[in-house]
Amino acid sequence: MKKEDLATSKNINLAAVELDYEGFRKLASNPHLTVHERIGFPAAYREKFEQAIFEDICRKLPCLRETNKVIVDIGPGCANLPRMLIDLCARNGHVLILVDSQEMLDQLPDAPHVRKVNGFFPGNVEAVRTAAGGPVHAVLSYSVLQYLFVEANPFRVMDIVIDMLVEGGEVMFGDIPNASKRKRFFLSEGGIQFHRNFTGSDDLPTLPSIGSGQNMIDDSVLLGLMTRAHSHGCDAYLVPQPSTLPMANRRDDLLVRKP
Ligand SMILES: C[S@@+](CC[C@H](N)C(=O)[O-])C[C@H]1O[C@@H](n2cnc3c(N)ncnc32)[C@H](O)[C@@H]1O
């Protein structure tokens, strides 16, 4: 499928499209898609899970439940998670900076506590800093690191995000597809059974061959990013998602805390 068609096609096989920042801009403008499809997810992966995902985010970024903080969301998209975050920030007196393409941001409500910064992160980091007006208490980037990994330098992203943090600040790179975790799962009895139930066949799951994972985050990338955070004086943790979330068997969350 051509990238231009992402903005107009009625039927898009999202599993077959390799999305990037420009691809998301196109999806965001497509009037035929649901809000979930505009951020690259078939409805089944998001529709009934957003509340549980949001509660998990709030557990992992405890400062969201405090008051009068500065929060940055890199890649909020246009579905319901950023709407929940906008509401929570209004209730708790937080300033919220949303960083995404203009096409995504235009679909989210405006509010006095919300500042929208358009453009490709981290290229627009100075505008993000200006919008924050000082150090940031929490950074959320949910289901975005896999795109930053391909199109930006993830170590530079880690450096920049940590540099924005106040002491005691916290970061969640959430919902990261981890190719190593996926492989471990599909080599297990439980993973084979999961695959067979999903496909309705007796086949074994297909595992990537050596060298085929060029654009994929795996254990080595995540451990490298944790080491990078450590080298900046931060704590870093790779933590699981609740098993009730749809991709918990192959995704991880990376949490960073500045002491
Ligand atoms: C899979 S969606 C996730 C949206 C939202 N965080 C959620 O989980 O509901 C990825 C989002 O990241 C945005 N994105 C990807 N690369 C980006 C970049 N370099 N700078 C800013 N936004 C980016 C896309 O436009 C898209 O809105």
XYZ file of C-alpha atoms and ligand atoms in Angstrom:
286
model
C 0.000 0.000 0.000
C 1.312 3.491 -0.879
C 1.759 5.940 1.980
C -0.675 8.439 0.353
C -3.418 5.773 0.489
C -3.220 5.686 4.306
C -5.047 9.020 4.317
C -7.942 7.912 2.107
C -8.400 4.106 1.983
C -11.455 2.589 3.643
C -9.846 -0.802 4.195
C -6.342 -0.850 5.602
C -4.694 -4.025 6.867
C -2.883 -2.358 9.744
C -0.894 -5.516 10.519
C 0.684 -5.311 7.045
C 1.591 -1.601 7.119
C 4.990 -0.443 8.393
C 4.073 2.738 10.191
C 6.310 5.710 10.834
C 5.740 9.350 11.820
C 4.615 10.306 8.300
C 2.407 7.231 8.047
C 0.673 8.167 11.313
C 0.094 11.708 9.984
C -1.716 10.199 7.022
C -3.746 7.768 9.153
C -4.766 10.641 11.426
C -6.381 12.437 8.473
C -8.328 9.394 7.205
C -12.052 10.058 7.793
C -12.976 6.373 7.364
C -10.998 5.115 10.358
C -11.873 4.797 14.043
C -9.686 6.641 16.556
C -7.973 3.316 17.321
C -7.177 2.658 13.669
C -5.814 6.194 13.294
C -3.130 5.309 15.834
C -2.393 2.001 14.128
C -4.409 -0.424 16.286
C -7.214 -2.728 15.174
C -10.154 -2.040 17.537
C -9.761 -5.478 19.202
C -6.432 -4.418 20.727
C -7.722 -1.204 22.270
C -11.516 -0.691 22.363
C -12.246 -2.536 25.615
C -8.845 -2.060 27.212
C -8.221 1.673 27.418
C -9.477 2.081 30.989
C -7.258 -0.798 32.202
C -4.281 0.613 30.262
C -4.835 4.049 31.765
C -5.047 2.633 35.306
C -1.782 0.774 34.694
C -0.146 4.010 33.470
C -1.325 5.822 36.624
C 0.151 3.057 38.823
C 3.486 3.302 36.995
C 3.659 7.128 36.977
C 2.583 7.852 40.565
C 3.047 11.615 40.215
C -0.045 11.697 37.966
C -2.090 11.204 41.144
C -0.389 14.175 42.859
C -1.258 17.824 42.146
C 0.220 20.784 40.245
C 2.871 18.927 38.239
C 4.175 19.335 34.686
C 3.524 16.285 32.525
C 4.743 15.586 28.964
C 3.133 12.986 26.675
C 5.290 12.174 23.632
C 3.118 10.653 20.897
C -0.336 10.844 22.540
C -2.117 10.022 19.266
C -5.821 10.793 19.028
C -7.665 7.938 20.754
C -8.973 7.860 24.324
C -5.804 7.545 26.449
C -4.833 11.221 25.899
C -8.439 12.275 26.565
C -8.307 10.430 29.912
C -4.964 12.074 30.640
C -6.301 15.537 29.741
C -9.208 15.007 32.185
C -6.972 13.671 34.976
C -4.553 16.594 34.560
C -7.454 19.073 34.740
C -8.700 17.472 37.985
C -5.219 17.429 39.550
C -4.074 20.877 38.442
C -1.274 19.576 36.180
C 0.044 21.322 33.071
C 0.050 18.809 30.197
C 2.268 19.098 27.130
C 1.177 16.953 24.190
C 3.809 16.273 21.505
C 2.712 14.782 18.188
C 1.947 15.728 14.581
C -0.478 18.592 14.013
C -2.892 16.091 12.423
C -3.039 14.044 15.664
C -3.101 17.047 17.999
C -5.941 18.737 16.093
C -8.229 15.879 17.097
C -7.649 16.301 20.816
C -9.608 18.862 22.830
C -8.022 22.196 23.727
C -8.040 23.262 27.365
C -6.330 25.959 29.458
C -3.975 23.401 31.065
C -3.041 21.733 27.745
C -0.132 22.889 25.570
C 0.264 21.257 22.182
C 3.682 21.041 20.525
C 3.586 19.703 16.988
C 6.361 18.031 15.053
C 8.787 15.151 15.168
C 10.331 14.463 18.584
C 13.150 14.962 19.508
C 13.659 17.482 16.662
C 11.182 19.796 18.386
C 12.645 19.425 21.885
C 13.334 23.151 22.318
C 9.645 23.887 21.710
C 8.766 21.194 24.262
C 11.112 22.782 26.821
C 9.595 26.200 26.153
C 6.070 24.828 26.559
C 7.076 23.159 29.841
C 8.602 26.402 31.119
C 10.952 24.491 33.439
C 11.731 20.961 34.598
C 9.155 18.250 34.029
C 7.757 15.882 36.671
C 6.683 13.017 34.415
C 7.130 11.939 30.812
C 4.811 9.391 29.237
C 5.443 7.831 25.837
C 3.084 4.924 25.327
C 3.460 2.623 22.342
C 5.870 5.060 20.670
C 9.447 3.914 21.453
C 9.319 1.335 18.636
C 8.913 4.211 16.141
C 11.537 6.409 17.785
C 13.869 3.385 17.643
C 13.642 3.279 13.845
C 13.468 6.992 13.046
C 15.479 8.641 15.808
C 18.372 7.694 18.091
C 16.717 6.095 21.157
C 19.779 6.799 23.325
C 19.521 10.488 22.459
C 15.813 10.334 23.245
C 16.684 8.859 26.662
C 19.334 11.567 27.252
C 16.925 14.366 26.332
C 14.006 13.038 28.348
C 16.159 12.559 31.460
C 17.604 16.046 31.011
C 14.066 17.505 31.072
C 13.259 15.855 34.439
C 13.092 17.510 37.831
C 14.773 15.604 40.696
C 12.359 12.833 41.631
C 10.912 12.931 38.104
C 9.665 9.810 36.378
C 9.400 8.420 32.842
C 7.331 5.641 31.342
C 8.171 4.292 27.902
C 5.167 1.994 27.797
C 3.887 -0.823 25.611
C 7.239 -1.603 23.963
C 7.192 -4.612 21.627
C 10.165 -6.733 22.718
C 11.168 -9.246 20.030
C 13.141 -11.320 22.579
C 10.155 -11.568 24.919
C 7.909 -12.532 21.990
C 10.345 -15.275 20.997
C 10.573 -16.612 24.572
C 6.780 -16.710 24.751
C 6.259 -18.488 21.428
C 8.874 -21.110 22.319
C 6.899 -22.001 25.458
C 4.013 -24.488 25.666
C 1.699 -21.625 26.664
C 2.816 -19.550 23.676
C 2.316 -22.429 21.225
C -1.188 -23.019 22.610
C -1.943 -19.266 22.419
C -0.866 -19.225 18.762
C -2.966 -22.304 17.956
C -6.063 -20.845 19.626
C -5.523 -17.521 17.825
C -5.012 -18.998 14.349
C -7.324 -22.005 14.713
C -4.559 -24.221 13.269
C -2.119 -26.832 14.581
C 0.872 -24.909 13.237
C 3.804 -23.829 15.351
C 4.372 -20.048 15.667
C 6.802 -18.625 13.114
C 9.904 -17.272 14.807
C 12.160 -14.624 13.253
C 15.395 -15.909 11.744
C 18.782 -14.463 12.701
C 19.220 -11.034 11.105
C 15.519 -10.479 10.366
C 14.864 -8.231 13.355
C 16.537 -5.068 12.056
C 13.816 -2.617 13.056
C 12.787 -4.423 16.201
C 13.513 -3.601 19.792
C 14.828 -6.590 21.725
C 16.399 -7.298 25.139
C 19.737 -5.816 24.009
C 18.131 -2.454 23.175
C 16.141 -2.313 26.392
C 19.118 -3.300 28.553
C 21.205 -0.697 26.691
C 18.618 2.007 27.368
C 18.511 1.030 31.043
C 22.302 1.242 31.229
C 22.124 4.658 29.564
C 19.613 5.853 32.180
C 21.850 4.477 34.941
C 24.793 6.407 33.500
C 22.754 9.608 33.942
C 22.253 8.823 37.637
C 18.738 7.434 37.213
C 17.135 4.168 38.270
C 15.572 2.126 35.475
C 13.223 -0.846 35.558
C 11.828 -3.175 32.909
C 8.399 -4.210 34.163
C 5.554 -6.356 32.857
C 2.073 -5.264 31.887
C -0.915 -6.787 33.706
C -1.626 -10.145 32.056
C -5.134 -8.901 31.234
C -3.804 -6.415 28.666
C -3.943 -7.722 25.086
C -0.216 -7.704 24.275
C 1.221 -8.381 27.730
C 2.874 -11.610 26.554
C 5.188 -9.753 24.151
C 5.447 -6.166 25.398
C 7.364 -4.519 28.248
C 7.245 -1.170 30.031
C 10.478 0.737 30.734
C 10.344 2.990 33.801
C 12.998 5.563 34.705
C 13.232 7.481 37.980
C 15.553 10.407 38.712
C 16.494 10.135 42.414
C 0.819 3.742 18.262
S 0.454 5.443 18.437
C 0.272 5.573 20.207
C -0.668 6.681 20.629
C -0.943 6.793 22.117
N 0.287 6.979 22.877
C -1.683 5.585 22.606
O -1.037 4.625 23.049
O -2.920 5.582 22.547
C 2.018 6.243 18.144
C 1.926 7.748 18.167
O 3.248 8.276 18.230
C 3.338 9.366 17.344
N 4.756 9.480 16.968
C 5.525 8.561 16.344
N 6.782 9.030 16.191
C 6.799 10.264 16.734
C 7.811 11.259 16.878
N 9.061 11.055 16.476
N 7.464 12.436 17.466
C 6.205 12.649 17.914
N 5.210 11.741 17.811
C 5.506 10.563 17.225
C 2.420 9.012 16.188
O 2.033 10.139 15.438
C 1.263 8.363 16.936
O 0.324 9.305 17.328
